[in-house]
Coordinates of C-alpha atoms in Angstrom, one line a residue:
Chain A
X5 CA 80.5 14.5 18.1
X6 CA 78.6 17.2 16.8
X7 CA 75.1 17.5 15.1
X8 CA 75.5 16.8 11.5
X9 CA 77.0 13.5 12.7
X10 CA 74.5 12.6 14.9
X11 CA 71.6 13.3 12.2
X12 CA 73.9 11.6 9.2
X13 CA 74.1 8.4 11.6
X14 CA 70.8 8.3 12.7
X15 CA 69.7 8.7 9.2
X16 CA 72.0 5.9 7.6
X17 CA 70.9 3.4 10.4
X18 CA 67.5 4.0 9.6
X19 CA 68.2 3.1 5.5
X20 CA 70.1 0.4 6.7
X21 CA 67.2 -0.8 8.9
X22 CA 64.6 -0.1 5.5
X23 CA 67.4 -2.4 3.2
X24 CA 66.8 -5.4 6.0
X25 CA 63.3 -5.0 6.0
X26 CA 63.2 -5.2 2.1
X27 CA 64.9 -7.9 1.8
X28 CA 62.9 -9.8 4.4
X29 CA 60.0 -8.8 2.3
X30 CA 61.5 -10.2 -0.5
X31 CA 61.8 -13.6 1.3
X32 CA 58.3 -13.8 3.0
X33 CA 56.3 -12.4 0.5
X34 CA 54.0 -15.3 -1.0
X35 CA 54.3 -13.8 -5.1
X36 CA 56.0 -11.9 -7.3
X37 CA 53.7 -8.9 -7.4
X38 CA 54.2 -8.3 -3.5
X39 CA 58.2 -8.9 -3.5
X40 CA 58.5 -6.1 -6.1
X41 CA 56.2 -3.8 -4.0
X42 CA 58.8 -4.7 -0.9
X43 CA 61.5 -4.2 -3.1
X44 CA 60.9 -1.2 -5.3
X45 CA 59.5 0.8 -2.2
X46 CA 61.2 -0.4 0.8
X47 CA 64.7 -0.5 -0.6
X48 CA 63.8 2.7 -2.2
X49 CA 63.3 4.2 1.3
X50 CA 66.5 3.1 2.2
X51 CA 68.1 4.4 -0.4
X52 CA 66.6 7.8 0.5
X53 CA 68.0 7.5 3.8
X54 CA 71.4 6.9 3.3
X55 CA 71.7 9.8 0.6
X56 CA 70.3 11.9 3.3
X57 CA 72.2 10.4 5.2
X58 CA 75.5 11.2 3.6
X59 CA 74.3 14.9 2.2
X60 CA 75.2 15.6 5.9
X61 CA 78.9 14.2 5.6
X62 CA 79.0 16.0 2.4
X63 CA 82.4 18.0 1.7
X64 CA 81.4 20.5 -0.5
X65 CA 77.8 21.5 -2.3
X66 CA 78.2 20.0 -5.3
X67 CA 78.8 16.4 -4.1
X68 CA 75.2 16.8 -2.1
X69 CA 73.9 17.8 -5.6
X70 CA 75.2 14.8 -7.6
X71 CA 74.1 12.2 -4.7
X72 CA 70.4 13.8 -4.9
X73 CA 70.6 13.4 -8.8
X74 CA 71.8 9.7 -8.5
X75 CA 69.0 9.5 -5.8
X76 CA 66.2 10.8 -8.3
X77 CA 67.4 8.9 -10.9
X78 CA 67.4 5.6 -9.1
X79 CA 64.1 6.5 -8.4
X80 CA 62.6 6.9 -11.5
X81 CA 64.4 3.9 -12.5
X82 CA 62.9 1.6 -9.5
X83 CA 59.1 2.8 -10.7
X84 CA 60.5 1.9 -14.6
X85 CA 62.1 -1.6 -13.9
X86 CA 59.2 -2.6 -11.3
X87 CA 56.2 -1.1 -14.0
X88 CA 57.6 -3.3 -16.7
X89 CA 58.2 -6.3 -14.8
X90 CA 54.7 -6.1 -13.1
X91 CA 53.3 -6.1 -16.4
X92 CA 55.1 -8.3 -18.2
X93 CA 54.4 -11.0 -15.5
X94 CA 50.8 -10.1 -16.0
X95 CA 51.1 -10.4 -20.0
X96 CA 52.8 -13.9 -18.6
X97 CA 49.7 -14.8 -16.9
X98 CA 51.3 -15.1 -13.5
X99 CA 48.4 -15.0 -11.2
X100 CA 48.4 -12.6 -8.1
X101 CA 48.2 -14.4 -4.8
X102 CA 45.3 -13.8 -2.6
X103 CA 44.4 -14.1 0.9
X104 CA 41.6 -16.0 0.4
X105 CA 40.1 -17.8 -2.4
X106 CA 39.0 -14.9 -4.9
X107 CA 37.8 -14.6 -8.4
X108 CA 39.9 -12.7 -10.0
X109 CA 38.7 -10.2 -12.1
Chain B
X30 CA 81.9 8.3 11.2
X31 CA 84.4 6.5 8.6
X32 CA 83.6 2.9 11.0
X33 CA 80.2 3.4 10.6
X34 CA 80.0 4.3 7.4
X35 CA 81.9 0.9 6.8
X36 CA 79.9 -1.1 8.9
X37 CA 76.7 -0.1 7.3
X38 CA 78.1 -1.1 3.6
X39 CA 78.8 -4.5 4.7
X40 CA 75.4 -4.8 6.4
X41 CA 73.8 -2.9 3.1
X42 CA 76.2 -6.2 1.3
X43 CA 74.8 -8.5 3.8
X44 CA 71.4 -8.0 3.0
X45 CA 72.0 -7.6 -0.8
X46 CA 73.8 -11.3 -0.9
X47 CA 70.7 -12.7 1.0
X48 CA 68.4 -11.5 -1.2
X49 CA 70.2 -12.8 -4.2
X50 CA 68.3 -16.5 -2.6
X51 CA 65.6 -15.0 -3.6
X52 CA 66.8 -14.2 -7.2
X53 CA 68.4 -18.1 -7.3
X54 CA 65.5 -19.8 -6.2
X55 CA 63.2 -18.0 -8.8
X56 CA 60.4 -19.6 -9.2
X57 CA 59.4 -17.5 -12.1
X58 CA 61.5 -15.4 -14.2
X59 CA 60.1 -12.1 -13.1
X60 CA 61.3 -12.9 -9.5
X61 CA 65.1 -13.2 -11.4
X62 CA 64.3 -10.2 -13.0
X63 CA 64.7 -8.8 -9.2
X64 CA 67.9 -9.2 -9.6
X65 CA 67.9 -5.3 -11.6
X66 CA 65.9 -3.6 -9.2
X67 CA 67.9 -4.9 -5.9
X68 CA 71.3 -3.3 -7.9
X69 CA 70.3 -0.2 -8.5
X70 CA 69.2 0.2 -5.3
X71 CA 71.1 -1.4 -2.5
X72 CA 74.0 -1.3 -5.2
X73 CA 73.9 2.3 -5.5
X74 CA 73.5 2.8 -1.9
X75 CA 76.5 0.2 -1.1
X76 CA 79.0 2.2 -3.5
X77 CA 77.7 6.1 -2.4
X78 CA 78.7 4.6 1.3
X79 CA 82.4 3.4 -0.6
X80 CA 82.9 6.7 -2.3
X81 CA 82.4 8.3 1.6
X82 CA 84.7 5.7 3.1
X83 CA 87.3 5.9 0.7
X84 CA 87.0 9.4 -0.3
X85 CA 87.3 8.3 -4.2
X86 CA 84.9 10.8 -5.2
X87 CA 84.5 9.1 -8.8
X88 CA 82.6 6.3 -7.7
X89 CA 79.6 8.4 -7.3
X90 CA 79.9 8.2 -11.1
X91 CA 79.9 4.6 -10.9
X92 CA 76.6 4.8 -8.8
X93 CA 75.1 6.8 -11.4
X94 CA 76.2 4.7 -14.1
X95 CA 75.2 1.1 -12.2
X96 CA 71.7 2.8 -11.6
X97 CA 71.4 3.5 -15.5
X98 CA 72.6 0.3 -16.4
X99 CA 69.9 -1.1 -14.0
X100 CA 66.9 0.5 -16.3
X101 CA 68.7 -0.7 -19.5
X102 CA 68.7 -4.2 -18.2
X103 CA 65.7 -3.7 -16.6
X104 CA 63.9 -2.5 -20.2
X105 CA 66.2 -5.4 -21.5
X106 CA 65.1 -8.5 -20.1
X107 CA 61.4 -7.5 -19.9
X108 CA 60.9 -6.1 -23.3
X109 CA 62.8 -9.0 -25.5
X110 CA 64.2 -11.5 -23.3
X111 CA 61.4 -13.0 -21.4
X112 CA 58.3 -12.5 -24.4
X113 CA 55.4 -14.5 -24.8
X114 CA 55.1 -17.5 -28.3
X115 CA 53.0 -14.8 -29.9
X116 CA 55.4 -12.0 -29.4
X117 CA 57.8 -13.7 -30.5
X118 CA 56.4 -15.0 -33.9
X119 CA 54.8 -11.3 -34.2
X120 CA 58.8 -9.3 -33.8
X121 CA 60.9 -12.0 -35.6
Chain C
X23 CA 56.9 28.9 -33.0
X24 CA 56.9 31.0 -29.1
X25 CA 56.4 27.7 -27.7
X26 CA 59.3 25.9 -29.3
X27 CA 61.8 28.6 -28.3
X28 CA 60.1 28.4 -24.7
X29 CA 60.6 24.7 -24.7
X30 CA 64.2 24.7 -26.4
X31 CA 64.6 27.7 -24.0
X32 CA 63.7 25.5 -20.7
X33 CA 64.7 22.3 -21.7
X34 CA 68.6 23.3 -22.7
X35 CA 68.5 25.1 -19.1
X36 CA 67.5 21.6 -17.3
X37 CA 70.1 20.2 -19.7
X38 CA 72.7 22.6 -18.7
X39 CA 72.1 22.3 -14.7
X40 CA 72.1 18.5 -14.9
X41 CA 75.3 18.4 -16.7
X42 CA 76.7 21.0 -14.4
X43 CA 76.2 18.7 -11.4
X44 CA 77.2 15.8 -12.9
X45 CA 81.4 17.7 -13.8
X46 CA 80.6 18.9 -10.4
X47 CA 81.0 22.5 -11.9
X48 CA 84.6 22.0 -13.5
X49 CA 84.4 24.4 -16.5
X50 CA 87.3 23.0 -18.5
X51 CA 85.4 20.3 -20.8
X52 CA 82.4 23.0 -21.4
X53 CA 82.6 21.8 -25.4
X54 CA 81.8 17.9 -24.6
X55 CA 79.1 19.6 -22.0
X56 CA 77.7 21.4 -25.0
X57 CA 77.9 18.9 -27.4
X58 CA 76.2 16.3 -24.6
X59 CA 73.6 19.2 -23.9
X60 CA 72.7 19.7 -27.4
X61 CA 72.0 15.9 -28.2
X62 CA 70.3 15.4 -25.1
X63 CA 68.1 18.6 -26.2
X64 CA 67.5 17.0 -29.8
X65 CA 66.6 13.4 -28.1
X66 CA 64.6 15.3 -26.0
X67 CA 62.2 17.0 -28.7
X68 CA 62.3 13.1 -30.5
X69 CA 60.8 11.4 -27.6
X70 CA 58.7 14.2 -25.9
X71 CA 57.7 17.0 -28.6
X72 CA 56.9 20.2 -27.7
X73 CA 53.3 20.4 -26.6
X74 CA 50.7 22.3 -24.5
X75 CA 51.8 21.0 -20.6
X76 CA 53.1 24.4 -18.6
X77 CA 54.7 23.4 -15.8
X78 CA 53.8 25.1 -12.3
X79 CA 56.3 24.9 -9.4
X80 CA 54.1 25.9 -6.6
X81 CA 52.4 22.8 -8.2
X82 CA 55.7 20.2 -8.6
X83 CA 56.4 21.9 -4.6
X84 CA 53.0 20.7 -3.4
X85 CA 53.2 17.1 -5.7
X86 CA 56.9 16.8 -4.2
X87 CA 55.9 17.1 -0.1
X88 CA 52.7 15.4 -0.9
X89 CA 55.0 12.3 -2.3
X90 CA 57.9 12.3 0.1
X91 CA 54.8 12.1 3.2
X92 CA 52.8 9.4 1.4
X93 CA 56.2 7.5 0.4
X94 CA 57.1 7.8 4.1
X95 CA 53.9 6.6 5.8
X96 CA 53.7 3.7 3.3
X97 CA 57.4 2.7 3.5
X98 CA 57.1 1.9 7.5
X99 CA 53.8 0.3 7.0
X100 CA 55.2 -2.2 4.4
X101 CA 58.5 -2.5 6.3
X102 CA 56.4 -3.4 9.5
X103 CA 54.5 -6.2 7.2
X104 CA 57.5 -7.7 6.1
X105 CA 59.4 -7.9 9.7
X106 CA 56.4 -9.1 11.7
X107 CA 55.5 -12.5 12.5
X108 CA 52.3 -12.9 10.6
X109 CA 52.5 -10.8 7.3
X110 CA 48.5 -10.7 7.1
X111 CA 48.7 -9.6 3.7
X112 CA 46.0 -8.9 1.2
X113 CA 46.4 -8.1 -2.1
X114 CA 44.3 -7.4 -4.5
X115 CA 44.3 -5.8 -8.3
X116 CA 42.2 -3.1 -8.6
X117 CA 40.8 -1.2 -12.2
X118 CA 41.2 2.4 -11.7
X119 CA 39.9 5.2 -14.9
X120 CA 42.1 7.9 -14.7
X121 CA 40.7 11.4 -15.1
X122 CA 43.7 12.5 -16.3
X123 CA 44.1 13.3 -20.1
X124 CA 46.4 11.2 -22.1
X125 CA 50.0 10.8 -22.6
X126 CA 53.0 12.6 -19.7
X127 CA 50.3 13.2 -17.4
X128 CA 48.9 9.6 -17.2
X129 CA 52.7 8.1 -17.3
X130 CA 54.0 10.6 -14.6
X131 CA 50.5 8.6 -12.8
X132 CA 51.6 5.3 -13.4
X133 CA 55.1 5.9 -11.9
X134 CA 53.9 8.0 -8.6
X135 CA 51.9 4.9 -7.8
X136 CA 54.6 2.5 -8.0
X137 CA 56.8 4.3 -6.1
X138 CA 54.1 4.8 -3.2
X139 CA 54.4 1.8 -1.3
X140 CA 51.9 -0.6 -1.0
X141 CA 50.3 -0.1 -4.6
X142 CA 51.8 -1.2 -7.7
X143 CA 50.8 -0.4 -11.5
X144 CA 50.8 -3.5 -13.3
X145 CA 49.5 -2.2 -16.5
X146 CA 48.2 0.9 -18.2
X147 CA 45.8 1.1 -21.0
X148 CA 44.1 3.7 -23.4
X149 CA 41.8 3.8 -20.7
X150 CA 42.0 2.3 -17.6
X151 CA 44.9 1.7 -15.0
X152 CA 45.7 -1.6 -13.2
X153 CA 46.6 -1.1 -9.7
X154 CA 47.8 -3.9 -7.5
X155 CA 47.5 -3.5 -4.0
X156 CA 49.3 -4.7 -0.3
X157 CA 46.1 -4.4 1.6
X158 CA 42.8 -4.1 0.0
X159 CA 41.0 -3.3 3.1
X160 CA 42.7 0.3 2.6
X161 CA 41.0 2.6 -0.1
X162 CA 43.3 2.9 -3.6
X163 CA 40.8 5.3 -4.7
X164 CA 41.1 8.0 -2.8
X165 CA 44.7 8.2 -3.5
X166 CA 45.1 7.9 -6.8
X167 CA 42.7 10.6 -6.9
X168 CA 44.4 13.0 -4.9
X169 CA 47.8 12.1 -6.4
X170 CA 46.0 13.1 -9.6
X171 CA 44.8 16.5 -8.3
X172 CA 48.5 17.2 -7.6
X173 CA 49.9 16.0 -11.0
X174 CA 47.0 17.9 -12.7
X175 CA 48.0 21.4 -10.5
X176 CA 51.6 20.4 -11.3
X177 CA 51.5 20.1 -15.2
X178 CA 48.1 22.8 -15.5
X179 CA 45.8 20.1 -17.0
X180 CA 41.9 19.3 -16.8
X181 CA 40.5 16.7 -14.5
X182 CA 37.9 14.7 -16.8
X183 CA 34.9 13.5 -14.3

């Protein structure tokens, strides 16, 4: 085993390891305001990790190059989806969850 | 490399098909809505792994393309699908 | 009219790289490349017109590291929350007045936060930005400001106070 194996498998267990934890996230968490924070951010992590991951098994330069540009992509379209669907629930009037009881402002 | 590259997109699948609960249960419509944002992530991921296993280059295309069809349905369902009375009586 | 030709001048050369990744540098379709790069470029001047931002790469280098750290740090904390036996979670919206001017700047904002974990946009107005927050016992503030020092240096705009 050489090193570009061991750093692509260390970093594809460690997306694999963020995808868990956002989906968790998306269980536990008590609204929807918090499950798309776990979800747009955690899972994004992961995604970040397996492209990493797999720029090391990469054959030739331009394959790296297309997996970053589906990797920036999915990124700005994680921030879109989760900004419109953050707002809309607000426009909805679906009420944050708090901690404690709050006025909210 | 290939085994582990396999075993991860299962587990990437795994988690994907337990989150969908999440998506079936609701209780609001913006936690369905999740459904858009947990495919263009762990679905993009999931099929970049395939295209690795496989060594079918062309589904990196397909990654691409699930990831835009992701902020289509995304801008979709939020924009027109799920509006408010007044929006609706103010667009139609 | 120097500042079209710049624009058309930049734009078509994203354009061109973008499409050259995607054929993976293949040169036999170049006329559906050009055709594809010349109605992106025309969608392009529709949505964003050409304008006044300059963009500064020493500026989009130091926004970039700055944003892959933060997204880091924030990722594990959020990843601990949601694995650990008691979430202890406490969110809170926050009202945030950006001192950044108007329009790409203020969007560019907007999607930086949500992609930061543990803060969220949930709506942006002519003059104020709505974040919503993991934790509230951690400042927003400070963040937001120093995300918008970088986006400031990146596209060479003025910070109102």
């Amino acid at each position: 085993m050489n090193i570009l194996e061991l750093c692509s498998i260390v970093f594809l267990v460690v997306g694999a390891i963020f995808f868990l934890a956002g989906t968790i996230g998306l269980l536990r968490f008590p609204d929807v305001y918090t499950r798309l924070q776990a979800l747009a951010k955690v899972d994004n992590l992961g995604l970040g990790f397996t492209s990493i991951g797999l720029l090391f098994q990469a054959p030739e330069l331009m394959i790296a190059m297309k997996i970053i540009l589906i990797w920036l992509l999915t990124l700005v379209a994680s921030s879109t989806i989760s900004f419109l669907i953050a707002r809309r629930a607000m426009k909805r009037g679906v009420i944050p969850w708090r901690a404690k009881e709050h006025i909210i402002e | 490399m290939n085994s582990l590259n396999q075993l991860l997109a299962v587990f990437i699948l795994a988690t994907l098909s337990i989150a969908l609960v999440r998506v079936a249960r609701g209780p609001t419509t913006a936690d369905r809505l999740l459904a858009a944002l947990l495919f263009s992530t762990s679905g993009v991921a999931i099929l970049l792994l395939l295209a690795f296993i496989e060594e079918t280059l062309i589904l990196l295309d397909v990654a691409l393309i699930f990831s835009l069809l992701a902020v289509i349905s995304g801008v979709v369902f939020a924009q027109r699908a799920w509006r408010t009375k007044e929006e609706k009586n103010e667009y139609s | 009219m120097i500042l079209i030709l710049r624009t058309t001048l930049w734009r078509s050369m994203f354009f061109t790289g973008v499409w050259w990744i995607l054929i993976q540098g293949k040169t036999d379709t170049w006329f559906v490349g050009l055709i594809s790069i010349s109605l992106a470029l025309v969608t392009s001047f529709i949505l964003l017109p050409p304008n006044q931002y300059r963009f500064s790469f020493s500026g989009f280098a130091h926004f970039l590291i700055y944003f892959f750290a933060s997204s880091l740090k924030g990722g594990i904390a959020v990843a601990w929350m949601a694995i650990r036996p008691n979430p202890d979670l406490h969110p809170n919206i926050y009202k945030i007045t950006p001192r950044l001017p108007e329009g790409l700047g203020r969007v560019i904002l907007a999607n930086t936060i949500n992609l930061l974990p543990g803060s969220l946009s949930v709506e942006l107005t002519s003059s104020n930005l709505y974040v919503h927050v993991l934790d509230e016992r951690q400042s927003i503030e400070t963040e937001v400001r120093s995300i918008e020092e970088k986006i400031a240096h990146m596209l060479r705009l003025e910070l109102k106070n």
